Amino acid sequence: MNAVDQKVMKFVQKTQAYEVMPHPQSNRMYHIEISAHVIEEFLTKLKEEDVSVQRLEYTPYMRHIIANYLQQLVGEEFGEIIRGILHDRETGGYTVGMKGLTEDTEEYVMFATAITHLIGLPNFDAMSKKYYARFTVQDTDNSDSYLRQAYRLFTLHTDGTFVDEPTDWLLMMKMKEENAVGGESRLLHLDDWEEMGKYSNHPLASHEFTYKAPGSKNVDQEVQRTTFFKDNNKPCICFIDQFVYTETIEEAEYLKGLSDSMENDKSVIELKLPVGDLVMVNNLFWLHGRAAFQKDPNLNRELMRLRGRFAK
Ligand SMILES: [Fe+2]
C-alpha cells in the first residue's frame, strides 16, 4: 500500500452496526455504511416516541435525545469515530447515508440531527431561522446570492465567513433530486491545493478583510476575517468570494487569484451524492462549492445544510 492510501486507513473498521471504509471517490475521505437494520430500528424508535421535525425545532433537547437513540444502536465508539475523522487533518470528511430505506425528508432531517449531535452543536442558521436550512435549486431564481442559481458554478468557499461564531464543521444532505444533470458538490482539501503555499504565505494572507452578508441571510453585522489562520499549527482558511469587501486593487487581485487558483486545481473532487446521503467535512481545511447544472426547466434539487461547532 502506498503512502497516499495510508491517509484513509486510520479509521477503517467494521462492526455489526456499521462499516468505515475509504471513500470510493477520494483518498481524503471515508464512506460509512450503517447497517440497514440499524437505520430501520432508528426510524421505528422515532415513530414509537412520536418524534417529528417540529418537535426537534420546538424542544431543543429532543435533538440530543434522538442522538442517543442512534448511539444506542451504533455504539458509543461511533460518535468518537466520526469526531475523530472530522478532526483528522489528513482526511477530515466522510459520507454516510440512509441506504435508500426512506424517501421521507422529515426522516432525513432527523437522521442528520442525530449525527450532528453526536459530535457537537449546530449553529442557528439565520437564513432559515432554524438550526438547519433546506434550500431548493430550480430553473429560475430571484434570490440575492449564488446559493440557488442553478446554471453557474458556485465557487469554492468556507461557511460562516460573515458570522462571528465558530463554524468548525459543515453537513450537506441531498434531500431531493429531479431532472438534475451536474450540480455535484465540489470539494477541495486545503493540503491538496497546489498553490496553497503561495497564497498562505502572501503578505495579505493575514489581512483582515470585511465580510458582509446579503439581505437573504438575515445577518446584518460586519465581521473582520483573515483569509488564513492557524489551528493545531496548520494553515486553515476562511473565504467566500461573494461576501468579502476589498479596499484596494491589490487586495482584489489577491482574492481573485486565490479563488481562480482553487477552482482550477486538479484535486477538486466532484462528489456524487445519492438522495438520502450526506457529506460532512471540517470547515477549517475543506472548501466546498457546486458545479453548474445542465439547463432543464423541470430541475428540482433540494439540499439541507447544518453547520456548527465541536462539543468541548
Ligand atoms: Fe456553503
PDB file of C-alpha atoms in Angstrom, residues 89 190 226-232 234-238 282 284-285:
ATOM      1  CA  ARG A  89      -6.147  16.766   9.240  1.00  0.00           C
ATOM      2  CA  LEU A 190      -6.582  22.594   1.611  1.00  0.00           C
ATOM      3  CA  THR A 226      -8.158  36.926   7.922  1.00  0.00           C
ATOM      4  CA  THR A 227      -8.109  34.542   4.950  1.00  0.00           C
ATOM      5  CA  PHE A 228      -5.585  32.203   6.566  1.00  0.00           C
ATOM      6  CA  PHE A 229      -5.171  31.333  10.234  1.00  0.00           C
ATOM      7  CA  LYS A 230      -3.583  28.528  12.208  1.00  0.00           C
ATOM      8  CA  ASP A 231      -5.349  25.721  14.020  1.00  0.00           C
ATOM      9  CA  ASN A 232      -3.256  22.949  15.581  1.00  0.00           C
ATOM     10  CA  LYS A 234      -1.660  24.000  10.449  1.00  0.00           C
ATOM     11  CA  PRO A 235      -2.914  26.627   7.997  1.00  0.00           C
ATOM     12  CA  CYS A 236      -6.703  26.923   7.798  1.00  0.00           C
ATOM     13  CA  ILE A 237      -8.840  29.085   5.531  1.00  0.00           C
ATOM     14  CA  CYS A 238     -11.850  31.381   5.773  1.00  0.00           C
ATOM     15  CA  ASN A 282     -14.173  20.002   8.600  1.00  0.00           C
ATOM     16  CA  LEU A 284     -11.455  24.906   8.550  1.00  0.00           C
ATOM     17  CA  PHE A 285      -9.483  22.997   5.932  1.00  0.00           C
TER      18      PHE A 285
END
